[in-house]
Short mmCIF file of C-alpha atoms and ligand atoms in Angstrom, two decimals:
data_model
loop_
_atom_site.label_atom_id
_atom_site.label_comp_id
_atom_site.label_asym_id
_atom_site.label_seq_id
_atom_site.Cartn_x
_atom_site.Cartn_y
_atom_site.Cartn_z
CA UNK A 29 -58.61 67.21 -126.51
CA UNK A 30 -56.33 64.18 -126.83
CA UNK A 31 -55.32 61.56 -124.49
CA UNK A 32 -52.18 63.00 -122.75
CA UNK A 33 -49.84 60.08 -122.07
CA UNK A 34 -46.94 61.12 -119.78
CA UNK A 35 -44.09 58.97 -119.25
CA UNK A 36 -41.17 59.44 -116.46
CA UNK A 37 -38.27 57.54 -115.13
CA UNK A 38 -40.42 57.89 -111.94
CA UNK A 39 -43.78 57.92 -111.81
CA UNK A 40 -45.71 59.87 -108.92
CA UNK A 41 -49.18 58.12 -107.97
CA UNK A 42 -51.08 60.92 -105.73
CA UNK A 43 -50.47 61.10 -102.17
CA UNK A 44 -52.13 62.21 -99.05
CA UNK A 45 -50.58 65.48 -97.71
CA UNK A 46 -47.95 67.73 -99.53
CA UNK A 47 -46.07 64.78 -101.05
CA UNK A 48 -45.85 65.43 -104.29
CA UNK A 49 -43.44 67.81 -106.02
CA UNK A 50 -43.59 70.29 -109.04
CA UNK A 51 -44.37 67.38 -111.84
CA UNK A 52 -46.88 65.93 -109.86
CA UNK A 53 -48.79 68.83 -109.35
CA UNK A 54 -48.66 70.17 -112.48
CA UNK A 55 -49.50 67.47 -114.80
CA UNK A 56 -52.36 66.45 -111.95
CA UNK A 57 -54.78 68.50 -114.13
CA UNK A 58 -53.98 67.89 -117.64
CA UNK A 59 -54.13 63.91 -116.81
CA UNK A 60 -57.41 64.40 -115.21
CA UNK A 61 -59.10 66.00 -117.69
CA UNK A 62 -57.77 63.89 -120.50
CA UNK A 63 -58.78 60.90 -118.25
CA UNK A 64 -54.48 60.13 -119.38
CA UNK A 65 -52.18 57.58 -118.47
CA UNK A 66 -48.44 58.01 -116.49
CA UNK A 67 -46.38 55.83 -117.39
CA UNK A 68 -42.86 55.03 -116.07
CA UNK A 69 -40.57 52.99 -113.88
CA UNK A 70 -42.04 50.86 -110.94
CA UNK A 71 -38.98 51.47 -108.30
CA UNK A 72 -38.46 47.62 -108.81
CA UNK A 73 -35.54 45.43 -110.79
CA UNK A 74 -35.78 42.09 -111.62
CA UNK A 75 -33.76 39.06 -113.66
CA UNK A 76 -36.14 39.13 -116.39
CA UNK A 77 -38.80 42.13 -116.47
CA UNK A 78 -41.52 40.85 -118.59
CA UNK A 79 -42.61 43.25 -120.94
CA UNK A 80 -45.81 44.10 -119.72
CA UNK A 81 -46.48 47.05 -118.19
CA UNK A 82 -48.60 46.72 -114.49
CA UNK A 83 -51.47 48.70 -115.02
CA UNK A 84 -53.73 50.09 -112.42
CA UNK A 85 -56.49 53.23 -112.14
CA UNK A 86 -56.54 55.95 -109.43
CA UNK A 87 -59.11 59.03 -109.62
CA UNK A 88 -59.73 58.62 -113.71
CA UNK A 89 -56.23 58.56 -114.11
CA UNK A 90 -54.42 55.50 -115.51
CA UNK A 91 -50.92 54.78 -113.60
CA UNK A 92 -48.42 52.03 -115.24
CA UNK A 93 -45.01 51.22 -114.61
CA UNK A 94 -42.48 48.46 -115.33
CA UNK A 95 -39.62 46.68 -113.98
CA UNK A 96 -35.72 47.66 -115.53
CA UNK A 97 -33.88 44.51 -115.84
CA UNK A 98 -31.18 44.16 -112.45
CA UNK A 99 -27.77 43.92 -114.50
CA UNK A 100 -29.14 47.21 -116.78
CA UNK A 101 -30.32 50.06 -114.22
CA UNK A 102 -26.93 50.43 -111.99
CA UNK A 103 -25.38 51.43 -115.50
CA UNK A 104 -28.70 53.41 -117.05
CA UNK A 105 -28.76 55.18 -113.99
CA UNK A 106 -26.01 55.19 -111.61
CA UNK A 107 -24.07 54.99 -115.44
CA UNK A 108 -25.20 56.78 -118.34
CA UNK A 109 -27.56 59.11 -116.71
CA UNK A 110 -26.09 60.38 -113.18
CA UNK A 111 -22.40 59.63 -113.91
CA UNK A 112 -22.32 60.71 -117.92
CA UNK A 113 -25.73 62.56 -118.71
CA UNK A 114 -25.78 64.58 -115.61
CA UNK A 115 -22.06 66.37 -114.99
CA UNK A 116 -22.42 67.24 -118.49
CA UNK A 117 -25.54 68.99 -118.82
CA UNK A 118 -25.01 70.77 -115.21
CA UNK A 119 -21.49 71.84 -117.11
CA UNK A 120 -19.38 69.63 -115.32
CA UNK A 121 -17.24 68.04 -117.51
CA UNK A 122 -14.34 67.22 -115.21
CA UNK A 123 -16.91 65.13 -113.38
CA UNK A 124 -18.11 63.64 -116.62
CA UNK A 125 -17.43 59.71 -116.84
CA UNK A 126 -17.77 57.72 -120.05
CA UNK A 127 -18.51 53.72 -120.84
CA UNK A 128 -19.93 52.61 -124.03
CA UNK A 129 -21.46 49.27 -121.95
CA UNK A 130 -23.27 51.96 -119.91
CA UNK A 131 -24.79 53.81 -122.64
CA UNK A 132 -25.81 50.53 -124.34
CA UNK A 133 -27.72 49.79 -121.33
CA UNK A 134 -28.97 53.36 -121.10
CA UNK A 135 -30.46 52.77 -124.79
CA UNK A 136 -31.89 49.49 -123.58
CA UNK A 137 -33.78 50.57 -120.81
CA UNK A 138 -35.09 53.41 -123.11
CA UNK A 139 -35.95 50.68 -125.77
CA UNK A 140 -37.90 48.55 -122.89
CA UNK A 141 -39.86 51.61 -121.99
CA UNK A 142 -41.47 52.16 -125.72
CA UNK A 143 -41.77 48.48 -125.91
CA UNK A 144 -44.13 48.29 -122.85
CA UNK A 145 -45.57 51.81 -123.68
CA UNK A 146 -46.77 51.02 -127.36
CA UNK A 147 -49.27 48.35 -126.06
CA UNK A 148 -50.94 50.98 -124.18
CA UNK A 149 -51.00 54.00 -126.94
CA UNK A 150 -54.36 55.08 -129.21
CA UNK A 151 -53.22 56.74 -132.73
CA UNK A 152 -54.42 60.15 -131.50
CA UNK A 153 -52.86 59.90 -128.58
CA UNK A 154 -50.08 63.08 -126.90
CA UNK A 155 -47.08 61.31 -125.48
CA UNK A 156 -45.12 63.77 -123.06
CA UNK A 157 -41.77 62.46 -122.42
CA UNK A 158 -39.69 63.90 -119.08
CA UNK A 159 -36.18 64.30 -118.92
CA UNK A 160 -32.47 63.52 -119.65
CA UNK A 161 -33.02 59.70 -118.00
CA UNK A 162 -35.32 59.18 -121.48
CA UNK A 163 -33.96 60.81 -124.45
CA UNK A 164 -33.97 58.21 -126.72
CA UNK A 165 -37.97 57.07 -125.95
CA UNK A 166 -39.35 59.16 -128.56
CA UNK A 167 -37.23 57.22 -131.27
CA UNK A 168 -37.97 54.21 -129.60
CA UNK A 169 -41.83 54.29 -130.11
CA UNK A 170 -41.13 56.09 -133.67
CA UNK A 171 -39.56 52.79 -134.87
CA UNK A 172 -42.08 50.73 -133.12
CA UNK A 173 -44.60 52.61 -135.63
CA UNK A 174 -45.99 55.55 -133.31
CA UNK A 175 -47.57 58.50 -135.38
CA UNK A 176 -49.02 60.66 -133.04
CA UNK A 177 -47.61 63.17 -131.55
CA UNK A 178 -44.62 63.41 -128.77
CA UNK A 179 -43.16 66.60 -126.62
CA UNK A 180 -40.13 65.99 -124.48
CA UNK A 181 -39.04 68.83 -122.08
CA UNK A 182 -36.09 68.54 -120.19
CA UNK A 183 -36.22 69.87 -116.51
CA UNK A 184 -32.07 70.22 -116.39
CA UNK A 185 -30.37 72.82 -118.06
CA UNK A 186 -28.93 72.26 -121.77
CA UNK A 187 -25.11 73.28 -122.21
CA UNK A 188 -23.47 74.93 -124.64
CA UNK A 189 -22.12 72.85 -127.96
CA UNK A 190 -18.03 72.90 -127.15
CA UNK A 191 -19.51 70.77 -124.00
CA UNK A 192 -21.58 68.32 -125.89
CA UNK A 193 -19.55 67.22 -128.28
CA UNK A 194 -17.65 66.03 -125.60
CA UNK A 195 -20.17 63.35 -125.02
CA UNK A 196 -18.96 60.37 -128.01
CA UNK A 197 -22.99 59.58 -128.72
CA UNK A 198 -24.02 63.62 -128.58
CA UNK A 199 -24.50 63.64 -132.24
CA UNK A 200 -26.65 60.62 -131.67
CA UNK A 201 -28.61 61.69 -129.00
CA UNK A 202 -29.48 64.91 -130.73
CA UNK A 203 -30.62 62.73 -133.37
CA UNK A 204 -33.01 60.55 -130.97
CA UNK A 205 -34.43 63.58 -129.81
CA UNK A 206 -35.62 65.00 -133.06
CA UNK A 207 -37.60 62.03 -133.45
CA UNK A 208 -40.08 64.57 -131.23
CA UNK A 209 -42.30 67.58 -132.57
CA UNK A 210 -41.61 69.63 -129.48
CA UNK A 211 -38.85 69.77 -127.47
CA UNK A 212 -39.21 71.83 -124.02
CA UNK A 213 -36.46 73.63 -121.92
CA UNK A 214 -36.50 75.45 -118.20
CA UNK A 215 -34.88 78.59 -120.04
CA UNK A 216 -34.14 80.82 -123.16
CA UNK A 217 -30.79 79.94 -122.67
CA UNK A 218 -31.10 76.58 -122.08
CA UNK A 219 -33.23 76.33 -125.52
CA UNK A 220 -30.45 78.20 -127.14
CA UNK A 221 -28.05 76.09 -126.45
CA UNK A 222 -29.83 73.18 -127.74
CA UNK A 223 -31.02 75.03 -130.98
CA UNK A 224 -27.79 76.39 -132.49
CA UNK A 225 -26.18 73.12 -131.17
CA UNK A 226 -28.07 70.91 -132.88
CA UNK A 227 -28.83 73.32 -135.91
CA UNK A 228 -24.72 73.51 -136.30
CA UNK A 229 -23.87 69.88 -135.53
CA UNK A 230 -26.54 68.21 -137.95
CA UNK A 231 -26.05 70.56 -140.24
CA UNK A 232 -30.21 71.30 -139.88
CA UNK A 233 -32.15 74.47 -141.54
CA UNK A 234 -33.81 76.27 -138.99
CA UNK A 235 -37.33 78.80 -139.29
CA UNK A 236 -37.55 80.82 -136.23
CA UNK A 237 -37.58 78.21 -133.63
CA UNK A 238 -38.09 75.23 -136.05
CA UNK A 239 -35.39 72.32 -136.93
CA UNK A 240 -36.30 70.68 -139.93
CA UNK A 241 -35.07 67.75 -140.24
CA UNK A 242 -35.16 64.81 -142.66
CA UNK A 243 -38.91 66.58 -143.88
CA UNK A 244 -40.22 67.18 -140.40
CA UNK A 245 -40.47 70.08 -138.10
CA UNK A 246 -39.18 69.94 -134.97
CA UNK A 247 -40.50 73.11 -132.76
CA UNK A 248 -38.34 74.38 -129.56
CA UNK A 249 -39.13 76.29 -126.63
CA UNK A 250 -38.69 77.79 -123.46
CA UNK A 251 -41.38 77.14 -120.50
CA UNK A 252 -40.06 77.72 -117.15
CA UNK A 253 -41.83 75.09 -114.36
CA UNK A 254 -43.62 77.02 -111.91
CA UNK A 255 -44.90 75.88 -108.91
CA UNK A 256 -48.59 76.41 -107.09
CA UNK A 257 -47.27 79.71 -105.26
CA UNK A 258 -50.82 80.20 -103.14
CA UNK A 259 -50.97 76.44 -102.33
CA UNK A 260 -47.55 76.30 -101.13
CA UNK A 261 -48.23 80.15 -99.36
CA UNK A 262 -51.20 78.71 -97.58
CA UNK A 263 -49.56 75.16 -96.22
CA UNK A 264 -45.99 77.18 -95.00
CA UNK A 265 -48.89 79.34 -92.91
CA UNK A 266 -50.66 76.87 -91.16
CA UNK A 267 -46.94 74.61 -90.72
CA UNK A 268 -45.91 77.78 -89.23
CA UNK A 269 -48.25 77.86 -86.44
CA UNK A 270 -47.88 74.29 -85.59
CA UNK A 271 -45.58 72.49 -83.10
CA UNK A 272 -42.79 71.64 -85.57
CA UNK A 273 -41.85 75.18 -86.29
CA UNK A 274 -42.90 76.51 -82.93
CA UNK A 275 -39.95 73.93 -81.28
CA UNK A 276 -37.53 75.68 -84.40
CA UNK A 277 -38.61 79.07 -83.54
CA UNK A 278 -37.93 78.53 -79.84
CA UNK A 279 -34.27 76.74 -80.40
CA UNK A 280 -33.34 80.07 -81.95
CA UNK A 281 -33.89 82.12 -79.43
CA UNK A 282 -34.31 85.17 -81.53
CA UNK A 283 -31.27 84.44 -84.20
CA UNK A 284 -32.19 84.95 -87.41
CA UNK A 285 -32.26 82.32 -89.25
CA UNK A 286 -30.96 81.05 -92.51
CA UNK A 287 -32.19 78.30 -94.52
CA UNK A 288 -31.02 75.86 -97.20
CA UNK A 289 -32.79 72.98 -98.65
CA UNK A 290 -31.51 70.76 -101.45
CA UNK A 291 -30.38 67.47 -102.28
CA UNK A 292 -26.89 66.55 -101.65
CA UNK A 293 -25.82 66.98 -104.71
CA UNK A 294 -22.64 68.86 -106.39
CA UNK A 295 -24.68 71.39 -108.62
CA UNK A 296 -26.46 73.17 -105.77
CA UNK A 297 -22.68 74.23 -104.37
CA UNK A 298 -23.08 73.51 -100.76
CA UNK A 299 -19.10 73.62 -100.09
CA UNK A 300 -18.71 77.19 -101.57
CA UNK A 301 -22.28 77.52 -99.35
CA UNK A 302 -20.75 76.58 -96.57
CA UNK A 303 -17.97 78.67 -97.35
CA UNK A 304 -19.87 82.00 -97.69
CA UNK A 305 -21.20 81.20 -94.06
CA UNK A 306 -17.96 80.92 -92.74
CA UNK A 307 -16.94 84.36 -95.06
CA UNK A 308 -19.79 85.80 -93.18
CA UNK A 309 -18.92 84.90 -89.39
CA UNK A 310 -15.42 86.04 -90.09
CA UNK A 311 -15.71 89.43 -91.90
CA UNK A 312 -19.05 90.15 -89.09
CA UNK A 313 -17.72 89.89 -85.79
CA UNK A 314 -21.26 91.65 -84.40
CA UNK A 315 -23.25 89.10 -86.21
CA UNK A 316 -21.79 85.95 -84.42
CA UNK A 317 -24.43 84.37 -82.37
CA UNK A 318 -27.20 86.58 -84.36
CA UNK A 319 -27.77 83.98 -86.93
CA UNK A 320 -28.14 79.92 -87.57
CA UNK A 321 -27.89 78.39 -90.52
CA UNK A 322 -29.85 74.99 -91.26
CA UNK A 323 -28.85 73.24 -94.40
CA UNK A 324 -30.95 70.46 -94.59
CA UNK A 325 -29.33 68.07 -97.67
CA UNK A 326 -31.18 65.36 -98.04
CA UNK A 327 -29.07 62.00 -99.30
CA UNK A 328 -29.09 61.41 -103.00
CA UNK A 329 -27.75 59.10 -105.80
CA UNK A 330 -25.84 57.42 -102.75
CA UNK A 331 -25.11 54.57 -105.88
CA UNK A 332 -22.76 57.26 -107.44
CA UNK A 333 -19.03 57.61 -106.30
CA UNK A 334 -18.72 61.08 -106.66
CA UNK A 335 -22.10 62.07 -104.44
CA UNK A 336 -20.56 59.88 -101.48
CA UNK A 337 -17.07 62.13 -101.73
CA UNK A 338 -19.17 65.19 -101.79
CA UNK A 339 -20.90 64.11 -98.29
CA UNK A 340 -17.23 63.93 -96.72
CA UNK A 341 -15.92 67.05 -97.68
CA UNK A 342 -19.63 68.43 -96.59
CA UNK A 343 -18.97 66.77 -93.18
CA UNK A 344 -15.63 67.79 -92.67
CA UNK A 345 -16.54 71.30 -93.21
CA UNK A 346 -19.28 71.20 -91.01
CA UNK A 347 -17.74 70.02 -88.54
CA UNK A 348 -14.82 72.89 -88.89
CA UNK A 349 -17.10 75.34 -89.18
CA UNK A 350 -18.48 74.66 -86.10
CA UNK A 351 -15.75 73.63 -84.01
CA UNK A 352 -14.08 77.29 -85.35
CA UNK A 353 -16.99 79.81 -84.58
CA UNK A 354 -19.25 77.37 -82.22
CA UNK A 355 -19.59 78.70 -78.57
CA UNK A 356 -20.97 76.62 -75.61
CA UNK A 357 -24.65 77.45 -75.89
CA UNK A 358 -24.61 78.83 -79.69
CA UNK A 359 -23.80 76.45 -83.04
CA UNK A 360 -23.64 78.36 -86.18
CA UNK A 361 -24.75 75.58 -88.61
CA UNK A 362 -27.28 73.40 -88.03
CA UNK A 363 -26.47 70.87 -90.95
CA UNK A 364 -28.76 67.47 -91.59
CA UNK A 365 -28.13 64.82 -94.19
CA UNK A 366 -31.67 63.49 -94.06
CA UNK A 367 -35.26 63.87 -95.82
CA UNK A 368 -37.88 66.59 -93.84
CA UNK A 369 -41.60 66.34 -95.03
CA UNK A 370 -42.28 69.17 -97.80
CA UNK A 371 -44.45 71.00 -95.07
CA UNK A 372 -42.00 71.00 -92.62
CA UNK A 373 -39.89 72.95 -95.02
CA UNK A 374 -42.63 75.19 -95.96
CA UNK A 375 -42.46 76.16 -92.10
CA UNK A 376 -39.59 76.91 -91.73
CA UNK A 377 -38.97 78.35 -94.82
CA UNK A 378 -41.94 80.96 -93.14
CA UNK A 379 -39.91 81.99 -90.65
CA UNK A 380 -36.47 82.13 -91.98
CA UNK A 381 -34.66 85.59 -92.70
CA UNK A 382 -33.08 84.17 -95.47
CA UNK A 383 -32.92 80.97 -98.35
CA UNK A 384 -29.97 80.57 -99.46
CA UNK A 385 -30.13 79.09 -102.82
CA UNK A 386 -26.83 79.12 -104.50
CA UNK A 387 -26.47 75.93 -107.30
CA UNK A 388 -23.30 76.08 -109.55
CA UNK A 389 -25.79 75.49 -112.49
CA UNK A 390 -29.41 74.20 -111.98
CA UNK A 391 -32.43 73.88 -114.57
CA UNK A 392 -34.39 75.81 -112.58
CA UNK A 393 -34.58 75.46 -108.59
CA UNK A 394 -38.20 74.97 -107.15
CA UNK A 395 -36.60 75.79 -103.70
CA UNK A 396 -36.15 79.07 -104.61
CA UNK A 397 -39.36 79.46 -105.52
CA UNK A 398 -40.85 77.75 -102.87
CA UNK A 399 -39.14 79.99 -100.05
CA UNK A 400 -40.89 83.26 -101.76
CA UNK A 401 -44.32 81.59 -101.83
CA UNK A 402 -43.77 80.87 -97.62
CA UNK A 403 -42.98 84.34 -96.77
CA UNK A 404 -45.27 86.10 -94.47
CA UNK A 405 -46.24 88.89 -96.24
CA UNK A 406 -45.86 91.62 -93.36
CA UNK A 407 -42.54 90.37 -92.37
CA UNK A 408 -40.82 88.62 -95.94
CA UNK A 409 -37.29 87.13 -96.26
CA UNK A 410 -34.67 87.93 -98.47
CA UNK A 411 -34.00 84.92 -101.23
CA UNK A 412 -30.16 84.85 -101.75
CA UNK A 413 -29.86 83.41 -105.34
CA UNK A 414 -27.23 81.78 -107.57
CA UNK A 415 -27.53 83.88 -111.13
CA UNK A 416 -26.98 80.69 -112.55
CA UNK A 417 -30.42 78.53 -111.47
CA UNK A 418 -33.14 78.99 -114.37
CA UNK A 419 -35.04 80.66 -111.64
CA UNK A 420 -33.05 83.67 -111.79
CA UNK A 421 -34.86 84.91 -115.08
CA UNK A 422 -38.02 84.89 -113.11
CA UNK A 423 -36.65 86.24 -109.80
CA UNK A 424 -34.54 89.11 -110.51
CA UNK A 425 -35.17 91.15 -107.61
CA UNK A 426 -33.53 88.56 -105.25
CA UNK A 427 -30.34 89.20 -104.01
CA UNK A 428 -28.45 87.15 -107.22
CA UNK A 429 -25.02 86.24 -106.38
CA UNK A 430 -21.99 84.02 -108.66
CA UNK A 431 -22.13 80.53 -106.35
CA UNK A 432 -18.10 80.56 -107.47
CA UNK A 433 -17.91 83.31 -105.05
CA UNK A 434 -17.99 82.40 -101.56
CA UNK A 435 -17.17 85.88 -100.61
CA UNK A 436 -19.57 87.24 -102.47
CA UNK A 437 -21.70 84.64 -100.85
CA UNK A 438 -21.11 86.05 -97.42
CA UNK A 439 -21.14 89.90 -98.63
CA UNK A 440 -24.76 88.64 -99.79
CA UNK A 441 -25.76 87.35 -96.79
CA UNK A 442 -24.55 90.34 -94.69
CA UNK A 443 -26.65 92.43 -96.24
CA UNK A 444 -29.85 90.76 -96.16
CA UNK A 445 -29.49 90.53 -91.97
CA UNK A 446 -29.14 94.54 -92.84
CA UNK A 447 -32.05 95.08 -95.54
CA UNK A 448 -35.05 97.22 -94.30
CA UNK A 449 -38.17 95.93 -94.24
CA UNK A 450 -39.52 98.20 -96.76
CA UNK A 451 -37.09 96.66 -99.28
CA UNK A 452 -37.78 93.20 -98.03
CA UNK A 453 -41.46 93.80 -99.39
CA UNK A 454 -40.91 95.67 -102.56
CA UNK A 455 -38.71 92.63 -103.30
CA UNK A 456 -40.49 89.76 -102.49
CA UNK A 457 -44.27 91.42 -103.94
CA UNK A 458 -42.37 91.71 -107.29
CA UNK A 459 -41.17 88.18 -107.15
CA UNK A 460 -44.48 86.79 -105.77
CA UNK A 461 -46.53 87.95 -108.51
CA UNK A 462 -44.32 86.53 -110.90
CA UNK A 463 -44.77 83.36 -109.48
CA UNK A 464 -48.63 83.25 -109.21
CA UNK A 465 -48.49 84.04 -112.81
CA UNK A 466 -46.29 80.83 -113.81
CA UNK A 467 -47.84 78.15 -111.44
CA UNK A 468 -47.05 74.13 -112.63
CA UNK A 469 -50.79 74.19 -113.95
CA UNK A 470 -49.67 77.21 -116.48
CA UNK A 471 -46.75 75.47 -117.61
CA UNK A 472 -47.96 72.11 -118.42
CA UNK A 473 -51.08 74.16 -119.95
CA UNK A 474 -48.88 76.39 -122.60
CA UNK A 475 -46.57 73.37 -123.26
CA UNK A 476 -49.12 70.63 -124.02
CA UNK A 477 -51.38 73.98 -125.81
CA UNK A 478 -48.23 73.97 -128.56
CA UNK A 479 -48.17 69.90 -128.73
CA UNK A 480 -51.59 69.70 -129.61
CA UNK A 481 -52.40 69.19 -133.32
CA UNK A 482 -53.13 72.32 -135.25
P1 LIG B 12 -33.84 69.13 -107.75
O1 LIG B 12 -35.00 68.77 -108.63
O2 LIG B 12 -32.53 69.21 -108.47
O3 LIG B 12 -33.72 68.28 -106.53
P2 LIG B 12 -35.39 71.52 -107.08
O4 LIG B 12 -35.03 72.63 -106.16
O5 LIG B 12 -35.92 71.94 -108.40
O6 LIG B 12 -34.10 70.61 -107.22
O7 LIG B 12 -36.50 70.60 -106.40
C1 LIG B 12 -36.26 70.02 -105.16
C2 LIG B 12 -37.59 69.65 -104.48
O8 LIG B 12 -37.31 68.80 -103.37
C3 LIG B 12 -38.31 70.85 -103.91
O9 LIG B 12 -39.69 70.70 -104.09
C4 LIG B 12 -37.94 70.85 -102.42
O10 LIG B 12 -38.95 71.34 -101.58
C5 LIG B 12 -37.68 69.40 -102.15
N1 LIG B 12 -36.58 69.24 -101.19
C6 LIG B 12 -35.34 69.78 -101.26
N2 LIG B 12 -34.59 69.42 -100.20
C7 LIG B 12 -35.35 68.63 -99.46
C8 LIG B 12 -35.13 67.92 -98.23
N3 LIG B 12 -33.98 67.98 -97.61
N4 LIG B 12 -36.15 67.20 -97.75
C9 LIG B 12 -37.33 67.15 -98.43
N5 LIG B 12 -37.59 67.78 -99.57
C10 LIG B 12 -36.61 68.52 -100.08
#
């Protein structure tokens, strides 16, 4: 098998414990056993990055990174890729911002990346290139003279055309990403969009799910990231019985609890969240001071104007929520603006009646997945779920709400504090075994299977 070369804005060297996410885990075994090489940004800026890449070795795996040049990443990434790239492919256009300077440095960065990478590449070797932060890499190293062969899968959804073409370089960008011989998305949908996007706006043949263009084939397809269900099943378990969770479980005093996790970030819909809370305490006088709801939204993309505006309407609502419905000895929401170790989560995720997972749009949502996987299988939660994360494909049988509708949110949440136990099994065995059949070692497996050279 070839050398599988990944390469990531961010690049995740293993760690001790559960601190690595769904990537990490599930490219761990493809780079192992290709002895490969991640490649990717080293968290540092400087004046002048020289355009080496620093190169080191853990466990037969080959990590290298390099430094983005100070005056270029606050526009490539607070810019081009969280203030342009990002609104529009979560369909947001009214958030959408635009600056030419920004997407000069976005293609600059992207041009230092394949200048560092090429170095570093054999002829036969399979470059896997992550995400909407690098879609021009694959042209980068194609006019740097790479053959071999790339795949680029985007972990954010893909919106439909009338959006694109909204963006002044989308035509471009297409472009840059047909440069690569597979192209990956979270979703059907999401791969659809792309497909009859591009197809219509380059005016490109198609065969089934082949572009061709300028005497190449460029293949498409759908592979939904899992995650490693029985991994995550057995840490939530053990975090469960340990001293963390025990202090939760006692400081609910019997309440049922319900539980978000996600970054602060607009696409995961916290206000309307928040909203469908307050719905709930309102329409369900009985239920007040029978639940608590943590939200635990952990600070992101602080760099970007409209994150920071988010976090003050967040905290203003909060704090009305609580000062409405609050009681001396009970507070409804339990909200936290801060980072809690991945096994924390997984423990409380265990003994939480509910996850609320409700993103405007969202690629696919590893949250939801991860609350099914912690469930105690005697006693499972009920996932409440946006229909509009890529998860929902896989998860049908959770209770799948429109995030728009905070109403709906709280009619949602009403009656999973209702559902029967038997129900609460039937629905989360269904899900489960979905999951354990789509674990992060499955995906990268079937994408980097259709890479691969005939
Ligand atoms: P996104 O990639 O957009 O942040 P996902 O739900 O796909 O959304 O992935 C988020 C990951 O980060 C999950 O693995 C989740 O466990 C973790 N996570 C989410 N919120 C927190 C938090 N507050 N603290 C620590 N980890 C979190």
């Amino acid at each position: 098998m070839a050398r599988l070369v990944i390469a990531s804005y961010r690049v995740a060297k293993p760690k001790r414990g559960m601190g690595a996410g769904g990537l990490a885990v599930g490219l761990a075994e493809a780079l192992k056993a290709t002895r490969g090489l991640w490649f990717g940004w080293s968290g540092h800026t400087v004046a002048q990055p020289v355009p080496e890449a620093e190169v080191s070795e853990i466990g037969g795996v080959t990590y290298a990174s390099i430094d983005i040049a100070s005056a270029d990443h606050a526009p490539f990434y607070a810019g081009f890729a969280n203030g342009t790239l990002w609104p529009l492919l979560h369909y947001r256009l009214g958030l959408m911002e635009f600056d030419r300077a920004a997407f000069a440095a976005y293609r600059r960065v992207n041009a230092a990346f394949a200048e560092a990478l090429l170095p570093l590449l054999r002829p036969d070797d399979m470059v896997w290139v992550h995400d909407y932060q690098l879609l021009t890499l694959g042209e980068e190293l194609r006019r740097r003279g790479f053959a071999g062969r790339i795949g680029f899968f985007l972990h954010v959804p893909f919106p439909p055309r009338d959006l694109w073409v909204a963006l002044p370089q989308g035509g471009v960008l297409l472009e840059a990403l047909l440069a690569c011989d597979l192209l990956g998305f979270q979703t059907e949908a999401d791969r659809g969009n792309f497909f009859f996007g591009a197809a219509r706006l380059l005016g490109l043949e198609t065969e089934g799910e082949t572009l061709l263009f300028k005497g190449r084939r460029i293949e498409t397809g759908a592979f939904p990231i899992g995650i490693d269900a029985n991994g995550f099943a057995r840490t939530a378990a053990r975090a469960a019985a340990g001293k963390t969770t025990t202090q939760m479980r006692e400081s609910l005093a019997d309440r049922a609890l319900i539980i978000g996790a996600d970054r602060l970030d607009y696409s995961k819909g916290l206000i309307n969240r928040f909203r469908g809370f307050d719905h709930l305490l309102r329409g369900q006088p009985s239920l007040r001071r029978r639940v608590t709801y943590l939200q635990v939204a952990a600070r992101s993309r602080v760099e970007v104007a409209q994150y920071r505006a988010l976090r003050r309407e967040l905290d203003q609502l909060a704090g009305r929520i609580n000062g409405e419905h609050a009681d001396f000895d009970w507070m409804p929401l339990r909200y936290m603006t801060r980072d809690v170790p991945r096994t924390t989560l997984a423990g409380f995720f265990r003994i939480a009646r509910i996850g609320l997972v409700t993103p405007l749009r969202d690629g696919m949502n590893l949250v939801a997945k991860e609350f099914v996987a912690a469930q105690d299988p005697a006693d499972p939660g009920v996932l409440i779920l946006s229909q509009f994360a890529g998860a929902a494909q896989e998860l049908p049988e959770a209770l799948l709400v429109n995030p728009y509708d905070s109403e709906e949110i709280g009619e949602a949440l009403a009656a999973a504090l209702a559902m029967p136990l038997e129900e609460r099994k039937a629905r989360w065995e269904a899900m489960m075994a979905r999951l354990r059949e789509g674990t992060a070692a499955i995906w990268a497996r079937r994408f980097l299977d259709r890479l691969a050279p005939a």
